[in-house]
C-alpha cells in the first residue's frame, strides 16, 4: 500500500505510541491496514474480566476505565487509559483471559 494513501494524521498518531515507535514509514501503513476502528458509547465495555483475550486496543479518543473484581466481590479501579495508550495487550502475550474489564467512560 503506498504511503500517500495513508492519512498523515494516522501515521503521526501511530508514531506516538511506544509499541510502534521503532517501525519505519513503510511498515506503519501495514499496521493501519490491519487495524479496525471501533466506536463505542460511554458505559460500553470493550471486554469484561474473564472474557477470552483476543484483541488489543489503542485508544484514539476518549477515556477507558480499567477495573477488576476481587475474589471477595469488590470492584477495584486499577487505572485509566488515555488517547494514544494501549490496553488489552495481554492478548498479544498469549494469555487466554482478560484479567480486567475495560469500560469506555468519555
JSON list of C-alpha atoms in Angstrom, two decimals:
[
{"chain": "A", "resi": 1, "resn": "UNK", "atom": "CA", "xyz": [0.00, 0.00, 0.00]},
{"chain": "A", "resi": 2, "resn": "UNK", "atom": "CA", "xyz": [1.51, 3.37, -0.96]},
{"chain": "A", "resi": 3, "resn": "UNK", "atom": "CA", "xyz": [2.22, 5.71, 1.92]},
{"chain": "A", "resi": 4, "resn": "UNK", "atom": "CA", "xyz": [0.46, 8.55, 0.06]},
{"chain": "A", "resi": 5, "resn": "UNK", "atom": "CA", "xyz": [-2.88, 6.75, 0.54]},
{"chain": "A", "resi": 6, "resn": "UNK", "atom": "CA", "xyz": [-2.50, 6.70, 4.33]},
{"chain": "A", "resi": 7, "resn": "UNK", "atom": "CA", "xyz": [-3.54, 9.73, 6.35]},
{"chain": "A", "resi": 8, "resn": "UNK", "atom": "CA", "xyz": [-0.57, 11.68, 7.70]},
{"chain": "A", "resi": 9, "resn": "UNK", "atom": "CA", "xyz": [-2.60, 12.10, 10.90]},
{"chain": "A", "resi": 10, "resn": "UNK", "atom": "CA", "xyz": [-2.85, 8.30, 11.28]},
{"chain": "A", "resi": 11, "resn": "UNK", "atom": "CA", "xyz": [0.89, 7.85, 10.72]},
{"chain": "A", "resi": 12, "resn": "UNK", "atom": "CA", "xyz": [1.74, 10.56, 13.25]},
{"chain": "A", "resi": 13, "resn": "UNK", "atom": "CA", "xyz": [-0.67, 9.08, 15.80]},
{"chain": "A", "resi": 14, "resn": "UNK", "atom": "CA", "xyz": [0.94, 5.64, 15.44]},
{"chain": "A", "resi": 15, "resn": "UNK", "atom": "CA", "xyz": [4.43, 7.08, 15.78]},
{"chain": "A", "resi": 16, "resn": "UNK", "atom": "CA", "xyz": [3.46, 8.49, 19.20]},
{"chain": "A", "resi": 17, "resn": "UNK", "atom": "CA", "xyz": [2.57, 5.05, 20.57]},
{"chain": "A", "resi": 18, "resn": "UNK", "atom": "CA", "xyz": [5.51, 3.36, 22.26]},
{"chain": "A", "resi": 19, "resn": "UNK", "atom": "CA", "xyz": [4.68, -0.03, 20.74]},
{"chain": "A", "resi": 20, "resn": "UNK", "atom": "CA", "xyz": [5.06, 1.31, 17.18]},
{"chain": "A", "resi": 21, "resn": "UNK", "atom": "CA", "xyz": [7.89, 3.84, 17.59]},
{"chain": "A", "resi": 22, "resn": "UNK", "atom": "CA", "xyz": [10.53, 1.59, 16.01]},
{"chain": "A", "resi": 23, "resn": "UNK", "atom": "CA", "xyz": [8.57, 0.98, 12.81]},
{"chain": "A", "resi": 24, "resn": "UNK", "atom": "CA", "xyz": [9.59, 2.61, 9.54]},
{"chain": "A", "resi": 25, "resn": "UNK", "atom": "CA", "xyz": [7.26, 4.70, 7.37]},
{"chain": "A", "resi": 26, "resn": "UNK", "atom": "CA", "xyz": [6.97, 1.65, 5.10]},
{"chain": "A", "resi": 27, "resn": "UNK", "atom": "CA", "xyz": [5.86, -0.59, 7.99]},
{"chain": "A", "resi": 28, "resn": "UNK", "atom": "CA", "xyz": [3.33, 1.78, 9.60]},
{"chain": "A", "resi": 29, "resn": "UNK", "atom": "CA", "xyz": [0.76, 1.52, 6.76]},
{"chain": "A", "resi": 30, "resn": "UNK", "atom": "CA", "xyz": [0.70, -2.27, 7.26]},
{"chain": "A", "resi": 31, "resn": "UNK", "atom": "CA", "xyz": [-0.31, -1.70, 10.89]},
{"chain": "A", "resi": 32, "resn": "UNK", "atom": "CA", "xyz": [-3.00, 0.80, 9.87]},
{"chain": "A", "resi": 33, "resn": "UNK", "atom": "CA", "xyz": [-4.37, -1.58, 7.25]},
{"chain": "A", "resi": 34, "resn": "UNK", "atom": "CA", "xyz": [-4.65, -4.39, 9.83]},
{"chain": "A", "resi": 35, "resn": "UNK", "atom": "CA", "xyz": [-6.35, -2.13, 12.39]},
{"chain": "A", "resi": 36, "resn": "UNK", "atom": "CA", "xyz": [-10.10, -1.83, 12.86]},
{"chain": "A", "resi": 37, "resn": "UNK", "atom": "CA", "xyz": [-11.71, 1.35, 14.17]},
{"chain": "A", "resi": 38, "resn": "UNK", "atom": "CA", "xyz": [-14.28, 0.67, 16.85]},
{"chain": "A", "resi": 39, "resn": "UNK", "atom": "CA", "xyz": [-16.50, 3.45, 18.21]},
{"chain": "A", "resi": 40, "resn": "UNK", "atom": "CA", "xyz": [-18.34, 2.79, 21.45]},
{"chain": "A", "resi": 41, "resn": "UNK", "atom": "CA", "xyz": [-20.72, 4.77, 23.63]},
{"chain": "A", "resi": 42, "resn": "UNK", "atom": "CA", "xyz": [-19.92, 5.72, 27.23]},
{"chain": "A", "resi": 43, "resn": "UNK", "atom": "CA", "xyz": [-20.65, 2.82, 29.54]},
{"chain": "A", "resi": 44, "resn": "UNK", "atom": "CA", "xyz": [-19.89, 0.21, 26.86]},
{"chain": "A", "resi": 45, "resn": "UNK", "atom": "CA", "xyz": [-17.31, -2.44, 27.71]},
{"chain": "A", "resi": 46, "resn": "UNK", "atom": "CA", "xyz": [-14.57, -3.35, 25.25]},
{"chain": "A", "resi": 47, "resn": "UNK", "atom": "CA", "xyz": [-14.16, -6.55, 27.24]},
{"chain": "A", "resi": 48, "resn": "UNK", "atom": "CA", "xyz": [-15.02, -7.95, 30.65]},
{"chain": "A", "resi": 49, "resn": "UNK", "atom": "CA", "xyz": [-12.76, -9.62, 33.18]},
{"chain": "A", "resi": 50, "resn": "UNK", "atom": "CA", "xyz": [-12.64, -13.31, 32.25]},
{"chain": "A", "resi": 51, "resn": "UNK", "atom": "CA", "xyz": [-13.55, -12.81, 28.57]},
{"chain": "A", "resi": 52, "resn": "UNK", "atom": "CA", "xyz": [-11.30, -14.57, 26.06]},
{"chain": "A", "resi": 53, "resn": "UNK", "atom": "CA", "xyz": [-8.30, -12.31, 25.34]},
{"chain": "A", "resi": 54, "resn": "UNK", "atom": "CA", "xyz": [-8.35, -11.99, 21.57]},
{"chain": "A", "resi": 55, "resn": "UNK", "atom": "CA", "xyz": [-7.64, -8.33, 20.74]},
{"chain": "A", "resi": 56, "resn": "UNK", "atom": "CA", "xyz": [-5.58, -5.45, 21.99]},
{"chain": "A", "resi": 57, "resn": "UNK", "atom": "CA", "xyz": [-6.58, -1.85, 21.56]},
{"chain": "A", "resi": 58, "resn": "UNK", "atom": "CA", "xyz": [-5.03, 1.56, 21.05]},
{"chain": "A", "resi": 59, "resn": "UNK", "atom": "CA", "xyz": [-7.29, 4.34, 22.31]},
{"chain": "A", "resi": 60, "resn": "UNK", "atom": "CA", "xyz": [-7.71, 7.15, 19.81]},
{"chain": "A", "resi": 61, "resn": "UNK", "atom": "CA", "xyz": [-10.24, 9.33, 21.62]},
{"chain": "A", "resi": 62, "resn": "UNK", "atom": "CA", "xyz": [-11.98, 9.42, 25.00]},
{"chain": "A", "resi": 63, "resn": "UNK", "atom": "CA", "xyz": [-11.00, 7.51, 28.10]},
{"chain": "A", "resi": 64, "resn": "UNK", "atom": "CA", "xyz": [-11.25, 3.91, 29.31]},
{"chain": "A", "resi": 65, "resn": "UNK", "atom": "CA", "xyz": [-11.60, 2.79, 32.92]},
{"chain": "A", "resi": 66, "resn": "UNK", "atom": "CA", "xyz": [-9.87, -0.47, 33.89]},
{"chain": "A", "resi": 67, "resn": "UNK", "atom": "CA", "xyz": [-11.47, -2.35, 36.77]},
{"chain": "A", "resi": 68, "resn": "UNK", "atom": "CA", "xyz": [-11.09, -5.73, 38.43]},
{"chain": "A", "resi": 69, "resn": "UNK", "atom": "CA", "xyz": [-13.42, -7.66, 40.69]},
{"chain": "A", "resi": 70, "resn": "UNK", "atom": "CA", "xyz": [-11.63, -9.17, 43.70]},
{"chain": "A", "resi": 71, "resn": "UNK", "atom": "CA", "xyz": [-12.34, -12.71, 44.95]},
{"chain": "A", "resi": 72, "resn": "UNK", "atom": "CA", "xyz": [-14.45, -11.05, 47.67]},
{"chain": "A", "resi": 73, "resn": "UNK", "atom": "CA", "xyz": [-16.63, -9.38, 45.03]},
{"chain": "A", "resi": 74, "resn": "UNK", "atom": "CA", "xyz": [-15.32, -5.83, 45.42]},
{"chain": "A", "resi": 75, "resn": "UNK", "atom": "CA", "xyz": [-14.72, -3.78, 42.28]},
{"chain": "A", "resi": 76, "resn": "UNK", "atom": "CA", "xyz": [-11.34, -2.02, 42.22]},
{"chain": "A", "resi": 77, "resn": "UNK", "atom": "CA", "xyz": [-10.40, 0.73, 39.76]},
{"chain": "A", "resi": 78, "resn": "UNK", "atom": "CA", "xyz": [-6.92, -0.10, 38.50]},
{"chain": "A", "resi": 79, "resn": "UNK", "atom": "CA", "xyz": [-6.43, 2.91, 36.26]},
{"chain": "A", "resi": 80, "resn": "UNK", "atom": "CA", "xyz": [-7.47, 4.90, 33.25]},
{"chain": "A", "resi": 81, "resn": "UNK", "atom": "CA", "xyz": [-6.39, 4.72, 29.62]},
{"chain": "A", "resi": 82, "resn": "UNK", "atom": "CA", "xyz": [-5.96, 7.96, 27.69]},
{"chain": "A", "resi": 83, "resn": "UNK", "atom": "CA", "xyz": [-5.68, 8.63, 23.93]},
{"chain": "A", "resi": 84, "resn": "UNK", "atom": "CA", "xyz": [-2.52, 7.16, 22.45]},
{"chain": "A", "resi": 85, "resn": "UNK", "atom": "CA", "xyz": [-2.26, 4.42, 25.06]},
{"chain": "A", "resi": 86, "resn": "UNK", "atom": "CA", "xyz": [-2.69, 0.70, 24.53]},
{"chain": "A", "resi": 87, "resn": "UNK", "atom": "CA", "xyz": [-4.90, -1.62, 26.59]},
{"chain": "A", "resi": 88, "resn": "UNK", "atom": "CA", "xyz": [-5.80, -5.29, 26.40]},
{"chain": "A", "resi": 89, "resn": "UNK", "atom": "CA", "xyz": [-2.22, -6.02, 25.39]},
{"chain": "A", "resi": 90, "resn": "UNK", "atom": "CA", "xyz": [-2.31, -9.22, 27.40]},
{"chain": "A", "resi": 91, "resn": "UNK", "atom": "CA", "xyz": [-3.92, -10.78, 24.30]},
{"chain": "A", "resi": 92, "resn": "UNK", "atom": "CA", "xyz": [-0.67, -10.36, 22.36]},
{"chain": "A", "resi": 93, "resn": "UNK", "atom": "CA", "xyz": [1.19, -12.29, 25.06]},
{"chain": "A", "resi": 94, "resn": "UNK", "atom": "CA", "xyz": [-0.89, -15.43, 24.67]},
{"chain": "A", "resi": 95, "resn": "UNK", "atom": "CA", "xyz": [-2.82, -15.06, 27.94]},
{"chain": "A", "resi": 96, "resn": "UNK", "atom": "CA", "xyz": [-6.22, -16.71, 27.49]},
{"chain": "A", "resi": 97, "resn": "UNK", "atom": "CA", "xyz": [-8.46, -14.33, 29.51]},
{"chain": "A", "resi": 98, "resn": "UNK", "atom": "CA", "xyz": [-8.53, -10.62, 30.22]},
{"chain": "A", "resi": 99, "resn": "UNK", "atom": "CA", "xyz": [-7.68, -10.08, 33.92]},
{"chain": "A", "resi": 100, "resn": "UNK", "atom": "CA", "xyz": [-9.59, -6.77, 33.99]},
{"chain": "A", "resi": 101, "resn": "UNK", "atom": "CA", "xyz": [-12.66, -5.10, 32.48]},
{"chain": "A", "resi": 102, "resn": "UNK", "atom": "CA", "xyz": [-12.28, -2.09, 30.15]},
{"chain": "A", "resi": 103, "resn": "UNK", "atom": "CA", "xyz": [-15.18, 0.39, 30.02]},
{"chain": "A", "resi": 104, "resn": "UNK", "atom": "CA", "xyz": [-15.50, 3.48, 27.80]},
{"chain": "A", "resi": 105, "resn": "UNK", "atom": "CA", "xyz": [-16.12, 6.49, 30.02]},
{"chain": "A", "resi": 106, "resn": "UNK", "atom": "CA", "xyz": [-15.63, 9.50, 27.83]}
]
